[in-house]
Tab-separated table of C-alpha atoms and ligand atoms in Angstrom:
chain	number	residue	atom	x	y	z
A	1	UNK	CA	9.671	-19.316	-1.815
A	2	UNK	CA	13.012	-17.179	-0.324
A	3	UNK	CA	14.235	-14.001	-1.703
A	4	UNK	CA	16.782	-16.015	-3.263
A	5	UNK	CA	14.745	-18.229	-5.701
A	6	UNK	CA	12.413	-15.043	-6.089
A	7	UNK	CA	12.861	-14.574	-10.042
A	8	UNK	CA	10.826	-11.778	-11.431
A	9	UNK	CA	11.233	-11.401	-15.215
A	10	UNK	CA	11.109	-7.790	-16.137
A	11	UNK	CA	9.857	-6.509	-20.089
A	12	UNK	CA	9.875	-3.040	-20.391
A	13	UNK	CA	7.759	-1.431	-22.456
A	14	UNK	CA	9.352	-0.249	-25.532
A	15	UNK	CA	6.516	3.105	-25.862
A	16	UNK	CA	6.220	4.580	-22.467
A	17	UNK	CA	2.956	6.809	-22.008
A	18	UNK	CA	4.999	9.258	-19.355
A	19	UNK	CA	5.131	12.463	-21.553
A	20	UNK	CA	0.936	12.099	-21.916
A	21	UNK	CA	0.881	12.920	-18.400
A	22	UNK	CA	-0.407	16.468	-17.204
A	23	UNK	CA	1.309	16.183	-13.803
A	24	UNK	CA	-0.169	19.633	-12.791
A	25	UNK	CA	-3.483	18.098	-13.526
A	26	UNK	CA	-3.797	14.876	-11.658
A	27	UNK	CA	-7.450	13.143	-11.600
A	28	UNK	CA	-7.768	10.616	-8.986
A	29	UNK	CA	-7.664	6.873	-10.891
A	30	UNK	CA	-6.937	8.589	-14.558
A	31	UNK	CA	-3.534	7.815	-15.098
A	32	UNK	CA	-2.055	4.144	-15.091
A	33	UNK	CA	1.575	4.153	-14.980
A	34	UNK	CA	3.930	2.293	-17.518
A	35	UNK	CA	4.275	-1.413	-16.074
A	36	UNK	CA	2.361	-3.763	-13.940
A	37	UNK	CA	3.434	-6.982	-11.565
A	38	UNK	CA	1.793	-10.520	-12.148
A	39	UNK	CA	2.097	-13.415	-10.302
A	40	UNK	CA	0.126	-16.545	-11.392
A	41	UNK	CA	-1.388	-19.264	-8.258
A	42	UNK	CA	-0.992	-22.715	-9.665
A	43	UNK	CA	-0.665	-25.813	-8.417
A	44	UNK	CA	-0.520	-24.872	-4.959
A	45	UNK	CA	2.391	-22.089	-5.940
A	46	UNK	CA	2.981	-18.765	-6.653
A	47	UNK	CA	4.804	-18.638	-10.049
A	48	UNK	CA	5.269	-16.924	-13.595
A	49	UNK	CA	6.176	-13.499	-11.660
A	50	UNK	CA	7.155	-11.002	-14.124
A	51	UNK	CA	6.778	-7.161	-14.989
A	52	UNK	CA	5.608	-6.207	-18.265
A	53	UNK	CA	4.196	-2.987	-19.826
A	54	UNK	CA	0.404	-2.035	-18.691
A	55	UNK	CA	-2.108	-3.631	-20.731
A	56	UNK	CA	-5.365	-5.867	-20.869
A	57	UNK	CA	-5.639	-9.266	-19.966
A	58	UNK	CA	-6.999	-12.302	-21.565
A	59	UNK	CA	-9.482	-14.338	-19.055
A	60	UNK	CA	-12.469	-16.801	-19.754
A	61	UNK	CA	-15.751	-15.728	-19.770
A	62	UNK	CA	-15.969	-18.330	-16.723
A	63	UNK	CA	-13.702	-16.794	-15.004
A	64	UNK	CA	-14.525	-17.474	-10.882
A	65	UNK	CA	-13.729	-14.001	-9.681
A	66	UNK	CA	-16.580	-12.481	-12.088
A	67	UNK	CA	-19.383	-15.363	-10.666
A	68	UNK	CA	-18.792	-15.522	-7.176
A	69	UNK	CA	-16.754	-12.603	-6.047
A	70	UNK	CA	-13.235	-14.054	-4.703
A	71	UNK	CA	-11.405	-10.885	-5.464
A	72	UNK	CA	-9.752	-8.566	-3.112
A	73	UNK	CA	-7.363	-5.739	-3.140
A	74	UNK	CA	-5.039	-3.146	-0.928
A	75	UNK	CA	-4.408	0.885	-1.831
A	76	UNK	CA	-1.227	2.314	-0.770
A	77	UNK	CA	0.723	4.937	-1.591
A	78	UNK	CA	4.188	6.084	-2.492
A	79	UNK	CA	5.734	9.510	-2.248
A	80	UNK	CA	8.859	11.512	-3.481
A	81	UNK	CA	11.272	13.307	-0.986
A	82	UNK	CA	13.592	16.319	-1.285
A	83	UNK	CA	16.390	14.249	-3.421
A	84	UNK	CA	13.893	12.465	-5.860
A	85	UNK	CA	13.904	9.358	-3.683
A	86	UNK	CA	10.772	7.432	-3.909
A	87	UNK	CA	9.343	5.889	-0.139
A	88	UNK	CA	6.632	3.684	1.072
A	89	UNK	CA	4.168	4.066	3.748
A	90	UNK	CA	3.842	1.466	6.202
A	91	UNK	CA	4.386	-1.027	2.852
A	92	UNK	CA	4.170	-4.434	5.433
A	93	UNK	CA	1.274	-3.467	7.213
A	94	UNK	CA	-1.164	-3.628	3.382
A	95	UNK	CA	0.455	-6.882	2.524
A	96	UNK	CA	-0.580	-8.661	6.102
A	97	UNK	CA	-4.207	-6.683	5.632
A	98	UNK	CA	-4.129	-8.094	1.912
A	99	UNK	CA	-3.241	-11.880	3.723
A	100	UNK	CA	-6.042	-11.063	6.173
A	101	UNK	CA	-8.448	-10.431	3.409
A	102	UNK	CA	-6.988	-13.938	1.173
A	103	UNK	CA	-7.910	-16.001	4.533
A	104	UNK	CA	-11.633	-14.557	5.046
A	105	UNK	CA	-12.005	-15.318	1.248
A	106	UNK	CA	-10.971	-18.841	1.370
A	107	UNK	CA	-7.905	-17.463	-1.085
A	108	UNK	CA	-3.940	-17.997	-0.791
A	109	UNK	CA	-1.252	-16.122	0.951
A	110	UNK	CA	1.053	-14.388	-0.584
A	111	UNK	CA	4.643	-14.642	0.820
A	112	UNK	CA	5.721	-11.359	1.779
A	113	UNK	CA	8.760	-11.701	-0.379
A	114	UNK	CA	6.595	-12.144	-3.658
A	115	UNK	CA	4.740	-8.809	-2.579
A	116	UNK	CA	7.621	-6.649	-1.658
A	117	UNK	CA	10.243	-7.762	-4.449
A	118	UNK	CA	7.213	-7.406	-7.020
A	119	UNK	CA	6.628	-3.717	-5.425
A	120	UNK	CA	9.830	-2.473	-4.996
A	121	UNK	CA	11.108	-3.913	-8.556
A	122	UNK	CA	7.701	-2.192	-9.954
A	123	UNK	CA	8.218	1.331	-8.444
A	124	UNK	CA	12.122	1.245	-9.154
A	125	UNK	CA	11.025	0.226	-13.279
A	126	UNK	CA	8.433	3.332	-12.770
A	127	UNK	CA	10.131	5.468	-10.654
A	128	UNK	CA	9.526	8.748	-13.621
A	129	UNK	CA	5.471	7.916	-12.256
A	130	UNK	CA	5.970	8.972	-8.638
A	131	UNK	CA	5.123	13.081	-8.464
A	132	UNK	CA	6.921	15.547	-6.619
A	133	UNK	CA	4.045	18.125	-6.565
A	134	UNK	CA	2.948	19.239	-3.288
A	135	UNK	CA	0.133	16.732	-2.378
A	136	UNK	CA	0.569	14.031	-4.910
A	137	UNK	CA	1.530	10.579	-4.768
A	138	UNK	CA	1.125	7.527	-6.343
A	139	UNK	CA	-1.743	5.469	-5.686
A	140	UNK	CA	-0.540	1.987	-5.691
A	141	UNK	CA	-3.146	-1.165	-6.518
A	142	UNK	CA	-2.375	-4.614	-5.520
A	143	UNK	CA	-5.197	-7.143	-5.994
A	144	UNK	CA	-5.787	-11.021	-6.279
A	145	UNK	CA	-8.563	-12.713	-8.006
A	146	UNK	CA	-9.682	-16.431	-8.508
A	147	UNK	CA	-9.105	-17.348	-12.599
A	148	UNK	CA	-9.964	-20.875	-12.291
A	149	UNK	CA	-12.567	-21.286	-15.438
A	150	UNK	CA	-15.439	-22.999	-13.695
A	151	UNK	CA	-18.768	-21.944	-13.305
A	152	UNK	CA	-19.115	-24.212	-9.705
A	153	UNK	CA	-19.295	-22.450	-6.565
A	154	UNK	CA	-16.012	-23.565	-4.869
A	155	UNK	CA	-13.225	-21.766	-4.032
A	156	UNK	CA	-10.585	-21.352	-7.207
A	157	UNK	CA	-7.611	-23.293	-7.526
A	158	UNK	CA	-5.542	-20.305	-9.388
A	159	UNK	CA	-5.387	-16.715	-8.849
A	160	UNK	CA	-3.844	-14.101	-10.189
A	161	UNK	CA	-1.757	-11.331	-7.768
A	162	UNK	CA	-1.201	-7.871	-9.563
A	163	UNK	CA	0.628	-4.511	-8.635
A	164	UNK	CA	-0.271	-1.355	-10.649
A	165	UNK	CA	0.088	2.328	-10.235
A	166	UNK	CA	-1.385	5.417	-11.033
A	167	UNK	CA	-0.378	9.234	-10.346
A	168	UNK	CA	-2.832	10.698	-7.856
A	169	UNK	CA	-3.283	14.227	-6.875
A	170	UNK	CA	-5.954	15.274	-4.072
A	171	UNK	CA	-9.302	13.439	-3.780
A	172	UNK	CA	-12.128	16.162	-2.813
A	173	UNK	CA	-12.028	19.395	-4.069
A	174	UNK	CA	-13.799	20.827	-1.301
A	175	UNK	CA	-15.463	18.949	2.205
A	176	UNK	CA	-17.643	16.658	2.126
A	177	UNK	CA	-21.578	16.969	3.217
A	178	UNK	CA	-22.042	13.117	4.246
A	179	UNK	CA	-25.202	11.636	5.571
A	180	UNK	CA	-25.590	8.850	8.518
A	181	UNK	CA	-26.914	6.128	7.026
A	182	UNK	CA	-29.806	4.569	8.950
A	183	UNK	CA	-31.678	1.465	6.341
A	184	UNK	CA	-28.765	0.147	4.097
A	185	UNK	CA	-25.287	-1.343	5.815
A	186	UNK	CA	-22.008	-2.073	4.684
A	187	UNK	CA	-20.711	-4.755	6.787
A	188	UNK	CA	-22.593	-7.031	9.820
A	189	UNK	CA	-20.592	-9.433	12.454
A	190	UNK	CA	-19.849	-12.447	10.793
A	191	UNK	CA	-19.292	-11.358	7.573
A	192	UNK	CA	-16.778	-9.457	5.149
A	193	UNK	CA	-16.913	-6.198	6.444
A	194	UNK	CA	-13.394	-6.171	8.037
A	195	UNK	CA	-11.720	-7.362	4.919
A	196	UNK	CA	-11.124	-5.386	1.625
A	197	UNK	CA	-12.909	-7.915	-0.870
A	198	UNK	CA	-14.533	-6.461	-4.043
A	199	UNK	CA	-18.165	-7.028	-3.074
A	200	UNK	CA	-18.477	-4.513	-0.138
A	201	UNK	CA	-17.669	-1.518	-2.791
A	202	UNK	CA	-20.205	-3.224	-4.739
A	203	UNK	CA	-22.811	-3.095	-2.361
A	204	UNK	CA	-22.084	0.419	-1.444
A	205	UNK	CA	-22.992	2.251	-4.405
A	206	UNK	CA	-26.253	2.480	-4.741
A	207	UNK	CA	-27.268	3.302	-1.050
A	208	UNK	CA	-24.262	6.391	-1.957
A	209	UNK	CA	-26.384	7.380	-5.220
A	210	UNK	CA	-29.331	7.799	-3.414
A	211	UNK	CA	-27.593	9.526	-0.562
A	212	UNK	CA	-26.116	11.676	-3.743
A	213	UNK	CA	-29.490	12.483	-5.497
A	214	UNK	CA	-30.776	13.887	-1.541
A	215	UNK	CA	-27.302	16.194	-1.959
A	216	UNK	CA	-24.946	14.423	-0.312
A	217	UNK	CA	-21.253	13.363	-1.202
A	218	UNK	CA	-20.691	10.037	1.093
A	219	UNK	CA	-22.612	8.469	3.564
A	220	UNK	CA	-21.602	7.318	7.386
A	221	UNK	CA	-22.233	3.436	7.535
A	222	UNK	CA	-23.871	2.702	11.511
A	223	UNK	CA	-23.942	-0.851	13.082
A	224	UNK	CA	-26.442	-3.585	11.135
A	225	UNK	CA	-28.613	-4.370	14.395
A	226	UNK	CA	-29.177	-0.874	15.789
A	227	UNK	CA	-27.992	1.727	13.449
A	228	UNK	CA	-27.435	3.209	16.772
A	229	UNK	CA	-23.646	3.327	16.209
A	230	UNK	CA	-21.060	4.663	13.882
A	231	UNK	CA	-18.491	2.137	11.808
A	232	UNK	CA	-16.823	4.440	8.873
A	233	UNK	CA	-17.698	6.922	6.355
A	234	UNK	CA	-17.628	5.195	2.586
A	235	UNK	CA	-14.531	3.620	2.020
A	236	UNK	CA	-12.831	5.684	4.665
A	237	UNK	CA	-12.709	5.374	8.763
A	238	UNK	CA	-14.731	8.081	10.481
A	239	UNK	CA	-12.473	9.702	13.638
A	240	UNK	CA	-13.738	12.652	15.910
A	241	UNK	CA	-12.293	15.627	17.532
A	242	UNK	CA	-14.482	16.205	20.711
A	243	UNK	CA	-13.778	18.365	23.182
A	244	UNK	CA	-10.305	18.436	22.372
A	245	UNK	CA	-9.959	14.023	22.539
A	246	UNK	CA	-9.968	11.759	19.499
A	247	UNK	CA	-12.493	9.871	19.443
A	248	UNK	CA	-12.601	6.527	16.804
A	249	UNK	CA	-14.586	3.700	17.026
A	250	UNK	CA	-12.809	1.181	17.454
A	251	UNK	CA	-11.665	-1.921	14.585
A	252	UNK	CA	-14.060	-5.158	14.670
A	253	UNK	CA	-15.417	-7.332	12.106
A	254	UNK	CA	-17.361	-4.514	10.790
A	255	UNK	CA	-14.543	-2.119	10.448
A	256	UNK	CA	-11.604	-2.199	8.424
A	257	UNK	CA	-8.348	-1.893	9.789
A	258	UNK	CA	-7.328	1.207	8.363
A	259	UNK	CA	-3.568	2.125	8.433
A	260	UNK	CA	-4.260	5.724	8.197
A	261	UNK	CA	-5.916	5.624	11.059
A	262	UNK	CA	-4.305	3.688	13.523
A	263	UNK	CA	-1.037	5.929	12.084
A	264	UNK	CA	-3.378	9.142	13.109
A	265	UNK	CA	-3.829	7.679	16.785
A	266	UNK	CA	-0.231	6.758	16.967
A	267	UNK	CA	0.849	10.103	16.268
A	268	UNK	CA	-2.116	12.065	18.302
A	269	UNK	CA	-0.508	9.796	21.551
A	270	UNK	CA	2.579	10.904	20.717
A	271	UNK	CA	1.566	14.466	20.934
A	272	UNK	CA	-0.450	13.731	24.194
A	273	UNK	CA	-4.187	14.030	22.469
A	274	UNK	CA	-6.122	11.886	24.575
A	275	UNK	CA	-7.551	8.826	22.642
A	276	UNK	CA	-10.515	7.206	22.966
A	277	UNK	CA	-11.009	4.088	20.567
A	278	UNK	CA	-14.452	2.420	21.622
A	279	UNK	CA	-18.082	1.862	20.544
A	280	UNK	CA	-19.689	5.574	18.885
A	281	UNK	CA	-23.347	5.799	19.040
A	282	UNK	CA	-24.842	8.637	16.461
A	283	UNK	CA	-26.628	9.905	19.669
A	284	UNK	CA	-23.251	11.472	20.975
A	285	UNK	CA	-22.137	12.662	17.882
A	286	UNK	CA	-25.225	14.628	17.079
A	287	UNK	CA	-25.154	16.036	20.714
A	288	UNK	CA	-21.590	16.942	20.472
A	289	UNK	CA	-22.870	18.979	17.150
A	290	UNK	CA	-25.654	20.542	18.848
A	291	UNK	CA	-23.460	21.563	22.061
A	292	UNK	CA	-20.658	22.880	19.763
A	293	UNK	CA	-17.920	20.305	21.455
A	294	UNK	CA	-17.856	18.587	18.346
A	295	UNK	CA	-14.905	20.270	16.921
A	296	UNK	CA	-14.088	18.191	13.557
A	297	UNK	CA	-15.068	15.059	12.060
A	298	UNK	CA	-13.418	13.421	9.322
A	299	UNK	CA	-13.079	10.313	7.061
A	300	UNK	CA	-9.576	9.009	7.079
A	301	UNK	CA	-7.872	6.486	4.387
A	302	UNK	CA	-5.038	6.141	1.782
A	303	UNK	CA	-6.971	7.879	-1.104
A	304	UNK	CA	-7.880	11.105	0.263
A	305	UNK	CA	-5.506	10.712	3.566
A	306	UNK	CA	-7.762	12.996	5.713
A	307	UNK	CA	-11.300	14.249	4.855
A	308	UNK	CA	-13.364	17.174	7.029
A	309	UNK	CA	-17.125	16.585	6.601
A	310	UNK	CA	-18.626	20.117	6.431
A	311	UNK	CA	-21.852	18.671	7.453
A	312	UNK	CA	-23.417	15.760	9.096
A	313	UNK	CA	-27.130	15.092	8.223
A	314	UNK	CA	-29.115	12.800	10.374
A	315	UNK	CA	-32.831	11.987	10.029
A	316	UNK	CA	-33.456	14.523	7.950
A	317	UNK	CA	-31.488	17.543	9.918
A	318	UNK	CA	-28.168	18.819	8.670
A	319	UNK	CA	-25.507	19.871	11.348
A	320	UNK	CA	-23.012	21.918	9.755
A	321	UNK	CA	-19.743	21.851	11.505
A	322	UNK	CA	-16.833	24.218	12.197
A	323	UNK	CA	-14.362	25.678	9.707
A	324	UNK	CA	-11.308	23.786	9.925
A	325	UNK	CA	-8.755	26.359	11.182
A	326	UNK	CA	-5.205	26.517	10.382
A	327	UNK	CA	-3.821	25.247	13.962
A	328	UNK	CA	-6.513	22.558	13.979
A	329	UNK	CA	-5.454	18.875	14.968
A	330	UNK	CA	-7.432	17.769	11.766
A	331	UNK	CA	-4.210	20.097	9.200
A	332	UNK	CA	-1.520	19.771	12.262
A	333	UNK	CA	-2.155	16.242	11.367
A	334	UNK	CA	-2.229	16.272	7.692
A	335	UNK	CA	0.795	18.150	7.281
A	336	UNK	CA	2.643	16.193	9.708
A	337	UNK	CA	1.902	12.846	7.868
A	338	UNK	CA	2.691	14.523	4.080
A	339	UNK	CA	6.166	16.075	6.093
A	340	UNK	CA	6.744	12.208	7.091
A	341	UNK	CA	6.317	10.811	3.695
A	342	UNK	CA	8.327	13.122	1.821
A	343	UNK	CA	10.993	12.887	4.297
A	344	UNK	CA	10.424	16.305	5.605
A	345	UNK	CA	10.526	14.876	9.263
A	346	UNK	CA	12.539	12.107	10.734
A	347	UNK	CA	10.822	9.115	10.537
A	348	UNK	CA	10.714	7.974	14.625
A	349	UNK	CA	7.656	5.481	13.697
A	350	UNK	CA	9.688	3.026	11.611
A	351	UNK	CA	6.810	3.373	8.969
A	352	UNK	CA	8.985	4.368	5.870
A	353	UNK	CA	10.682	2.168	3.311
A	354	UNK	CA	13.277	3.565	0.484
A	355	UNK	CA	12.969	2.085	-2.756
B	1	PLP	C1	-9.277	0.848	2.534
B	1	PLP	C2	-10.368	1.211	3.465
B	1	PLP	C3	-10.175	2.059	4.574
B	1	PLP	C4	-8.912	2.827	4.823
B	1	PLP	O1	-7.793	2.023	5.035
B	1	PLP	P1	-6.341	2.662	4.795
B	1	PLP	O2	-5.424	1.534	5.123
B	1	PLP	O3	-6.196	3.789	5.718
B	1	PLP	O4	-6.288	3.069	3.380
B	1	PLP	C5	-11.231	2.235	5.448
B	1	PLP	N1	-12.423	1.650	5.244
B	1	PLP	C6	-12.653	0.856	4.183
B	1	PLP	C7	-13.983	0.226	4.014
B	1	PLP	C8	-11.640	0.612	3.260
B	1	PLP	O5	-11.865	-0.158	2.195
């Protein structure tokens, strides 16, 4: 399919919801904005594509996605500048992770043309959704689940691909406490760990209740074998500041990609940080918080873009870590990536898209 066959029926809704909105009042995931994308997987082809207003779907009670879990999905954002333009963030990079995630999942492709007509047509219909307040966006959803109506393990024959958006403001109020993790895992090698398929939130929540009735917000996820060494922090990748280097581990099958954070080590080499992506045992980390080197650690992803943990527990100890001041890397950062998608800085990266 070429941009040139690429027809995507638009219906626009004829009641739109956009006055309801308290813009000054944004809850993460509240607010779903006026129109939504659908493509349709039949017959060994993407078809049907259309935009129509928000609203429920009609599926079988059979439906494959809610048996056997073939159902995966991206989170990006988009962002007003200065003129009321809306931009994207590193659109290309969630649709090849989203392809990624299809393969693992025994699921189709989707051409890039399908994804980025369907998104830019979507965010152009709800342009009035994207905020200009200082740190809001809008949190974009694209997903893909298996429809076929069968109740046999297989993988589905149709699927359905949709786009929808919501007004976001900030994610935590205030930082984190997060606890390392040392029974329950989120990902091992050989598994789905490294894509972003439905099940690994699933299996996440209750070892985070638990962690939450002990006091804690989030937990840090360590390696299956060993729980020697650190993978991410809940749905977020886990980055260090020691001793004035970044320090990440680095992306394998147990760690998702994140484009937040390979962004936040392409910038930090631009400004000279050393950076060290690589294996990170909890050992190191829990020195580096007894010695004092350990100068930030944060969770970094599209939802809350950069997260400070005010404390780490391990085994039972909590190791409160240092205020985040003003001229840290962790807000030079932070305001250097908002500045870059609202057009406040020249884009040298490549990494924004108008609308
Ligand atoms: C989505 C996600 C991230 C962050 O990826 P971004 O592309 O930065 O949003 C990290 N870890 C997990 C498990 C995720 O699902």
């Amino acid at each position: 399919m070429t941009a040139d066959t690429l027809q995507i029926e638009i219906q626009p809704t004829s009641q739109s919801r956009l006055q309801d909105v308290d813009f000054n009042n944004l809850v993460f995931g509240r607010n779903i904005s006026d129109h939504m994308f659908i493509a349709e997987y039949r017959g060994g082809q993407w078809q049907d594509l259309r935009i129509v207003p928000y609203g429920d779907l009609s599926l079988s009670p059979a439906t494959a996605a809610l048996h056997y879990g073939q159902a995966i999905f991206e989170g990006m954002k988009a962002y007003k500048n200065e003129e009321g333009e809306v931009l994207l963030f590193r659109a290309i990079d969630n649709w090849k992770r989203l392809n990624k995630s299809a393969e693992r999942l025994c699921m189709p492709s989707i051409p890039e043309d399908v994804f980025m007509n369907g998104l830019l047509e979507l965010l152009r219909l709800d342009s009035g959704w994207v905020p200009s307040q200082p740190g809001c966006s809008l949190y974009i959803r694209p997903y893909m689940f298996a429809t076929d109506p069968y109740i046999g393990v297989k993988p589905s024959d149709s699927y359905y691909f949709i786009i929808f958006t919501s007004p976001v403001g900030t994610y935590y109020a205030k930082p984190p406490r997060v606890k390392v993790e040392t029974h329950f895992i989120r990902a091992a090698e050989g598994g789905v760990g490294g894509t972003k398929c439905a099940g690994n939130y699933a299996g996440s929540l209750y070892p985070a209740k638990l962690a939450q009735e002990e006091g804690y917000d989030q937990l840090i996820w360590t390696d299956a074998r060993e729980h020697a060494y650190i993978e991410e922090s809940g749905t977020m990748n886990i980055m260090f500041l020691i001793d004035g280097k970044l320090v990440t581990p680095y992306v394998s099958e147990t760690t998702l990609d994140g484009i937040t954070r390979k962004s936040i080590v392409e910038i930090a080499k631009t400004w000279g940080i050393p950076v060290e992506e690589r294996r990170v045992s909890v050992k190191e980390i829990i020195d580096a918080a007894k010695d004092g080197t350990l100068e930030s650690a944060f969770g970094a992803g599209t939802a809350v873009v950069i997260s400070p943990f005010a404390t780490i527990a391990y085994e039972g100890v909590d190791y409160a870590l240092p205020e985040i001041k003003e001229d840290s890397f962790v807000n030079k950062v932070k305001n250097y990536l908002t500045d870059l998608r609202t057009g406040k800085v020249e884009d040298g990266f490549g990494w924004m898209t108008k609308v």
